mmCIF file with all atom_site columns, C-alpha atoms in Angstrom:
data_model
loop_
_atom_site.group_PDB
_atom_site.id
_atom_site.type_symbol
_atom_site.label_atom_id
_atom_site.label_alt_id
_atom_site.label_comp_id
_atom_site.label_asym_id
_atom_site.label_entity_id
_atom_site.label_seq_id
_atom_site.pdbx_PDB_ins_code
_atom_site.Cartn_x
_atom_site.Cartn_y
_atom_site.Cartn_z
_atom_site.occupancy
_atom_site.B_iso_or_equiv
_atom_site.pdbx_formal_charge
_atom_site.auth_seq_id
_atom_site.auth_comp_id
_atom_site.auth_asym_id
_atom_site.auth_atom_id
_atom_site.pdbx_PDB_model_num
ATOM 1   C CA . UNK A 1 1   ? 54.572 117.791 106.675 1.00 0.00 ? 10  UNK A CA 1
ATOM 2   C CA . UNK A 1 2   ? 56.854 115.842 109.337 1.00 0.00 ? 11  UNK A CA 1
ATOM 3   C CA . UNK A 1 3   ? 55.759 113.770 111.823 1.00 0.00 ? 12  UNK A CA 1
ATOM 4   C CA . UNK A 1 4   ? 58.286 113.526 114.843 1.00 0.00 ? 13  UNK A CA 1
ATOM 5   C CA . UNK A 1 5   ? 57.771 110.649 117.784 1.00 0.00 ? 14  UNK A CA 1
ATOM 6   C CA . UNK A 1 6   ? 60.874 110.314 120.434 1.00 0.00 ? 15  UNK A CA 1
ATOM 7   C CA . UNK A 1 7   ? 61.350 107.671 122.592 1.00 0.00 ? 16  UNK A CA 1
ATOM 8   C CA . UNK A 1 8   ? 64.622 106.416 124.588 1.00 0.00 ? 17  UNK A CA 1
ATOM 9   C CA . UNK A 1 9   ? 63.622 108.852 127.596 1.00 0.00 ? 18  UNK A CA 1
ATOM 10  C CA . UNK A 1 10  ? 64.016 107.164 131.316 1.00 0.00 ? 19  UNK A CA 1
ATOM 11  C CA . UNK A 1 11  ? 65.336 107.586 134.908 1.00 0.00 ? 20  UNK A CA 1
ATOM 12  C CA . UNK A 1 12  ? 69.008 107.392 135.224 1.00 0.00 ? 21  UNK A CA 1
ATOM 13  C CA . UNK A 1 13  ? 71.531 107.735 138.066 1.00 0.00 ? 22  UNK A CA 1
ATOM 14  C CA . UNK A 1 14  ? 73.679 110.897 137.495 1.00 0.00 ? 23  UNK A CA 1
ATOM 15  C CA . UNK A 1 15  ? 76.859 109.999 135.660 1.00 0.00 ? 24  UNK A CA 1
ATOM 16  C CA . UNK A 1 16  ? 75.030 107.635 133.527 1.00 0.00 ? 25  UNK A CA 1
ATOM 17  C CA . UNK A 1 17  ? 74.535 107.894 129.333 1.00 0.00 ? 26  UNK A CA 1
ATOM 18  C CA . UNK A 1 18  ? 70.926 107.694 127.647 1.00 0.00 ? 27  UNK A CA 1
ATOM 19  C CA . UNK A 1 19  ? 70.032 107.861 124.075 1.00 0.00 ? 28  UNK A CA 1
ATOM 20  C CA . UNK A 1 20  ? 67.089 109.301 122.503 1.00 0.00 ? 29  UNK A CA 1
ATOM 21  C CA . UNK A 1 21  ? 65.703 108.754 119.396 1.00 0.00 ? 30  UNK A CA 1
ATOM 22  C CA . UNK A 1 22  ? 63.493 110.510 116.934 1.00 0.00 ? 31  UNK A CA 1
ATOM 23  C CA . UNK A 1 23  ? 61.349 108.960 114.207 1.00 0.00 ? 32  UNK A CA 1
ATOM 24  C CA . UNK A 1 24  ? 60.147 111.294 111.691 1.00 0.00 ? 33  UNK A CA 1
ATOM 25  C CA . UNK A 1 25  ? 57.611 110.731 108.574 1.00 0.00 ? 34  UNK A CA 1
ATOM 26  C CA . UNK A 1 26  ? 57.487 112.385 105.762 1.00 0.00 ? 35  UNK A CA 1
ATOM 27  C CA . UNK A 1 27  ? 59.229 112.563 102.451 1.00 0.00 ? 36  UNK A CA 1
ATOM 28  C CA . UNK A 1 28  ? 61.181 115.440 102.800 1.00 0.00 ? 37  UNK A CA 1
ATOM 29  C CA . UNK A 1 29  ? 62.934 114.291 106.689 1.00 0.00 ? 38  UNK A CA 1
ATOM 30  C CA . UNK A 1 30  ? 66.242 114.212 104.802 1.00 0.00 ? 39  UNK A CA 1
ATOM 31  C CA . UNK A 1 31  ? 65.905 117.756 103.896 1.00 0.00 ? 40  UNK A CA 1
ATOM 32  C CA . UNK A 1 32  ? 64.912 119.427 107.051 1.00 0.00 ? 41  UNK A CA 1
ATOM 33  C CA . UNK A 1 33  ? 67.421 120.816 109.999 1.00 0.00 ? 42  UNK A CA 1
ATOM 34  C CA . UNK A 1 34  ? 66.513 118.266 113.188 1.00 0.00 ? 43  UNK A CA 1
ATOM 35  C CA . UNK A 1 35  ? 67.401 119.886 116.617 1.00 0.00 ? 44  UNK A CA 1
ATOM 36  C CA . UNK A 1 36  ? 66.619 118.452 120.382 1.00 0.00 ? 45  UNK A CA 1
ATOM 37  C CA . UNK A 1 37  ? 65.302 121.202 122.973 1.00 0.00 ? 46  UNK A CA 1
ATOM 38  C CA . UNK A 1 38  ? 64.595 120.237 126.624 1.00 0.00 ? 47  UNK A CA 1
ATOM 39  C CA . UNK A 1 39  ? 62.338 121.881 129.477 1.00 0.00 ? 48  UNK A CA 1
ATOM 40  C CA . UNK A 1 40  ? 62.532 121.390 132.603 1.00 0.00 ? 49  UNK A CA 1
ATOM 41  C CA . UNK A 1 41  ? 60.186 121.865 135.467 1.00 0.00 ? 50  UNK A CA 1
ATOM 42  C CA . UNK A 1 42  ? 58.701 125.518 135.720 1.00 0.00 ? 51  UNK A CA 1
ATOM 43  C CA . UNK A 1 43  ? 61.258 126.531 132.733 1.00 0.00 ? 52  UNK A CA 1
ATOM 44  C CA . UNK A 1 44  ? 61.284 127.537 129.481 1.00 0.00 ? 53  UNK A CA 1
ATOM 45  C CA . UNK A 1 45  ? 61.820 124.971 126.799 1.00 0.00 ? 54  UNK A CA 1
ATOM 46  C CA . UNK A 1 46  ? 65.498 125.628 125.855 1.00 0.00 ? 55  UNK A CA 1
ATOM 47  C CA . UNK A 1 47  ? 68.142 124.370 123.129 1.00 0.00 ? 56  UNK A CA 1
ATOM 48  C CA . UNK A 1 48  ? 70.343 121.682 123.346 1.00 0.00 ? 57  UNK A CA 1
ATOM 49  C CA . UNK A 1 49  ? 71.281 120.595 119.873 1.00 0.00 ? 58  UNK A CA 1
ATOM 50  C CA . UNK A 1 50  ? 70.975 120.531 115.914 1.00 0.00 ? 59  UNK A CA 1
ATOM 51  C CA . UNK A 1 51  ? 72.375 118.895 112.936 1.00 0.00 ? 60  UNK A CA 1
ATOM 52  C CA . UNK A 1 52  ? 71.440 119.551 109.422 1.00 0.00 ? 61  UNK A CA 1
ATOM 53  C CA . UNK A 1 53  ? 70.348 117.850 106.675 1.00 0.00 ? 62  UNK A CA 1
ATOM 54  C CA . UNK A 1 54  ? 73.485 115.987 105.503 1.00 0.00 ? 63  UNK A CA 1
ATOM 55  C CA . UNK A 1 55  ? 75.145 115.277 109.143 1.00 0.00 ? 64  UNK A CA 1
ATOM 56  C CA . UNK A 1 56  ? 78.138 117.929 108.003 1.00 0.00 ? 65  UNK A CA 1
ATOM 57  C CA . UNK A 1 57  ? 77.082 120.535 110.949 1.00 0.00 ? 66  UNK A CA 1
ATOM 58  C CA . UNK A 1 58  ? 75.714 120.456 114.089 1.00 0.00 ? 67  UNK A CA 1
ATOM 59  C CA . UNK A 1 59  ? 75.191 122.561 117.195 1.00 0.00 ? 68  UNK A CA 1
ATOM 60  C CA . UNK A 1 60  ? 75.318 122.507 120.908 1.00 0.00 ? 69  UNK A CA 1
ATOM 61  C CA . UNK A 1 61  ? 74.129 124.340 123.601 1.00 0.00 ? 70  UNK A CA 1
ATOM 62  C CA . UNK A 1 62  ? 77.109 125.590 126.146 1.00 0.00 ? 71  UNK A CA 1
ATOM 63  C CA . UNK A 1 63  ? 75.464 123.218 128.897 1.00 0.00 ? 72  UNK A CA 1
ATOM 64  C CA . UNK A 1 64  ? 75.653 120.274 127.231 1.00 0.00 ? 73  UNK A CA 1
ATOM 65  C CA . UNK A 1 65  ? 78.558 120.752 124.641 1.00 0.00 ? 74  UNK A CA 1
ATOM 66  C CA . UNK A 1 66  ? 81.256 117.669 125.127 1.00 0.00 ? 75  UNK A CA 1
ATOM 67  C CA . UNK A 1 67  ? 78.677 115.056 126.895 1.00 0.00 ? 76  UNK A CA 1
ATOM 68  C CA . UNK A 1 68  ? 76.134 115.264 124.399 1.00 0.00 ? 77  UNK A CA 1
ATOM 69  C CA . UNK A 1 69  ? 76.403 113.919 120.718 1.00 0.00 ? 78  UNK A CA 1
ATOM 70  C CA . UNK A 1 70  ? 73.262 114.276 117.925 1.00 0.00 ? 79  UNK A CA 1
ATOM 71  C CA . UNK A 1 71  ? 73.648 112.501 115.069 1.00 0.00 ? 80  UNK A CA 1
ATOM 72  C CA . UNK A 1 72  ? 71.162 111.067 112.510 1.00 0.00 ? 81  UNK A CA 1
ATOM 73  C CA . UNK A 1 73  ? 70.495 108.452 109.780 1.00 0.00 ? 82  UNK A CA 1
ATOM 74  C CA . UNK A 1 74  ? 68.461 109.679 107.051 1.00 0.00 ? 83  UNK A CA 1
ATOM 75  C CA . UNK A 1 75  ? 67.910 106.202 105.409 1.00 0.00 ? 84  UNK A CA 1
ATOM 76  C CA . UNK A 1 76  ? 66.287 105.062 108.600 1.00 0.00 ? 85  UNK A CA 1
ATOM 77  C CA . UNK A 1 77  ? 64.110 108.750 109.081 1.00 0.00 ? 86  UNK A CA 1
ATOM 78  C CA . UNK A 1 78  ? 65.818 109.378 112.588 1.00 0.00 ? 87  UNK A CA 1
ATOM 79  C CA . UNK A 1 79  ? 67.767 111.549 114.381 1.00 0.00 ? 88  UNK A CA 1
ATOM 80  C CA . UNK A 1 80  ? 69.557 110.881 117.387 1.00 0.00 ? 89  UNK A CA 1
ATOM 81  C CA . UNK A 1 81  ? 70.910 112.410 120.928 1.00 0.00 ? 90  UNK A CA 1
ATOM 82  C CA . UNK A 1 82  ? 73.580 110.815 122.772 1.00 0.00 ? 91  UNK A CA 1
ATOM 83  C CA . UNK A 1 83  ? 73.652 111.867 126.188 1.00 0.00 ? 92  UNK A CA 1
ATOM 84  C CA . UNK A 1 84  ? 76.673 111.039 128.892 1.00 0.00 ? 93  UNK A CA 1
ATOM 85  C CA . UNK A 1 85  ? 77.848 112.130 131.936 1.00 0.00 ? 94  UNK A CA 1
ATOM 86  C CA . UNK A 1 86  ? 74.331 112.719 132.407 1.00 0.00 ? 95  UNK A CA 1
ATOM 87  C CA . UNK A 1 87  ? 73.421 115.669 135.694 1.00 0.00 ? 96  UNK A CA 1
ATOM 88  C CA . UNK A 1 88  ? 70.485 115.960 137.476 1.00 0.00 ? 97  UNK A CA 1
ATOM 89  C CA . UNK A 1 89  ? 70.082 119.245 135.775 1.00 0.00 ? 98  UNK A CA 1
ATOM 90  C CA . UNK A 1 90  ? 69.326 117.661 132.375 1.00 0.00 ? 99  UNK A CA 1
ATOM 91  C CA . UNK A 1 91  ? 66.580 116.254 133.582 1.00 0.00 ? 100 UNK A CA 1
ATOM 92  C CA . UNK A 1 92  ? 63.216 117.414 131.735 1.00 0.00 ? 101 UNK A CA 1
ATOM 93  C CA . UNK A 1 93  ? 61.231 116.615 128.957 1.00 0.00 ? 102 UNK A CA 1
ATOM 94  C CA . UNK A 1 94  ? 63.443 115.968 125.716 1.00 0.00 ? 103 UNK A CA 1
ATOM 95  C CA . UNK A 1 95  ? 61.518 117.236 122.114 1.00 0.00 ? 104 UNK A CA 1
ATOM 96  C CA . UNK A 1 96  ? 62.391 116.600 118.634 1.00 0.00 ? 105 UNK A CA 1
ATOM 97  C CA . UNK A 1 97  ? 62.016 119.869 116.016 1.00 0.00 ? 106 UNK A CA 1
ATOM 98  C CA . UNK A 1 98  ? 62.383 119.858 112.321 1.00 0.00 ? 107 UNK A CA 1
ATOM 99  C CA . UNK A 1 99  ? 62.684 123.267 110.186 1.00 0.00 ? 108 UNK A CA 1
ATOM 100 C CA . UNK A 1 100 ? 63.808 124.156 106.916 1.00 0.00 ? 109 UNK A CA 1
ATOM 101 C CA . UNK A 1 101 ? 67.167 125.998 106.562 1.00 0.00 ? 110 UNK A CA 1
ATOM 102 C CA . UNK A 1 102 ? 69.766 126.619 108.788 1.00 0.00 ? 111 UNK A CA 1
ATOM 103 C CA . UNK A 1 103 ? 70.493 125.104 112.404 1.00 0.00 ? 112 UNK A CA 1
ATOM 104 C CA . UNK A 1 104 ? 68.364 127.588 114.332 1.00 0.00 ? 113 UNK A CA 1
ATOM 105 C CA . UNK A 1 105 ? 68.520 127.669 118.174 1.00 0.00 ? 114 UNK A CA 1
ATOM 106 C CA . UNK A 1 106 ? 65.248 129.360 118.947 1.00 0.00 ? 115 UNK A CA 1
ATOM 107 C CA . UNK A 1 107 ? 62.541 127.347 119.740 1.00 0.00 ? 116 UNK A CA 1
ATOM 108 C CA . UNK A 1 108 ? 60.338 129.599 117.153 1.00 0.00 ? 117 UNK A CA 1
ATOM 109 C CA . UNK A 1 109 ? 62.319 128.538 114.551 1.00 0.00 ? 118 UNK A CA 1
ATOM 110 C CA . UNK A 1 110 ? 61.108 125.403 113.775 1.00 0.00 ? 119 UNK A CA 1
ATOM 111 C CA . UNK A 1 111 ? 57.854 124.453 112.144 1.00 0.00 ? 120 UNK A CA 1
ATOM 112 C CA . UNK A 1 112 ? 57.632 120.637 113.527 1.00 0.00 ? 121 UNK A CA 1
ATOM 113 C CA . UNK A 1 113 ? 57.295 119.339 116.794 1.00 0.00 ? 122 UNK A CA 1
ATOM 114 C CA . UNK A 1 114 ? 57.208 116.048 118.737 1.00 0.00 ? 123 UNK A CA 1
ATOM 115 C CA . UNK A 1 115 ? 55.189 115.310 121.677 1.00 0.00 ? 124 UNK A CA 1
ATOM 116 C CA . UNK A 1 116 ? 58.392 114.782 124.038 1.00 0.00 ? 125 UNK A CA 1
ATOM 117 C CA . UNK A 1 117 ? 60.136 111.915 126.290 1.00 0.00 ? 126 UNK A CA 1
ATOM 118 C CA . UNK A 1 118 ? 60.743 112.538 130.050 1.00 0.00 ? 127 UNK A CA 1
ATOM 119 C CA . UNK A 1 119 ? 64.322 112.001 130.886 1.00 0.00 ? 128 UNK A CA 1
ATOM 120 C CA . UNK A 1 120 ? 65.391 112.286 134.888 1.00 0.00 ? 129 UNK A CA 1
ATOM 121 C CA . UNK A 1 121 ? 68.646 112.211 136.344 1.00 0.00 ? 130 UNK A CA 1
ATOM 122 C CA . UNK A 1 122 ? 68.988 111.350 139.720 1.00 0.00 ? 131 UNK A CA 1
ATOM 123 C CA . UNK A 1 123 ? 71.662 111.864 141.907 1.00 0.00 ? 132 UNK A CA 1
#
């Protein structure tokens, strides 16, 4: 079992950087893929990122690929998303994931979820 709570969400002015954290429980965090997915207003929940267990890979979605960083620190049970150049198209609500295995982008993919942070960019 992993328990996932984000926080770091806000309003910023377009342009802008934001970082997002992830706290997860559980004794097997360090094991588990940790991704970031976004929705946005009267959208599908969509990927934006992954890493795995050890840091060594990660993943991006096209759309954010080069302003967006995830990273995590297993010692501290988080994982977290780096955002610059931020657009008012990123805005939406930002949600943790954990699954065991590979760095899956589809949202059915992963077992755990956490209960989101709003992030909005205006412009």
């Amino acid at each position: 079992q992993v328990l996932l709570v984000e926080s770091g969400g806000g309003l910023v002015q377009s342009g802008n950087a934001l970082r997002l954290s992830c706290a997860a429980s559980g004794r097997t965090f360090s094991t588990h893929v940790l991704g970031w997915f976004r929705q946005a207003p009267g959208k599908e929940r969509e990927f934006a990122a992954a890493i795995n267990w050890s840091g060594g890979t990660t993943r991006y979605a096209d759309s954010v690929k080069g302003r967006f960083t995830i990273s995590r620190d297993n010692a501290k049970n988080t994982v977290y998303l780096q955002m610059n150049s931020l657009k008012p198209e990123d805005t939406g609500v930002y949600y943790c994931a954990a699954r065991y295995g590979g760095t899956r982008t589809e949202v059915s993919e992963y077992n755990y979820w956490g209960q989101g942070t709003q992030v909005t960019v205006s412009s």
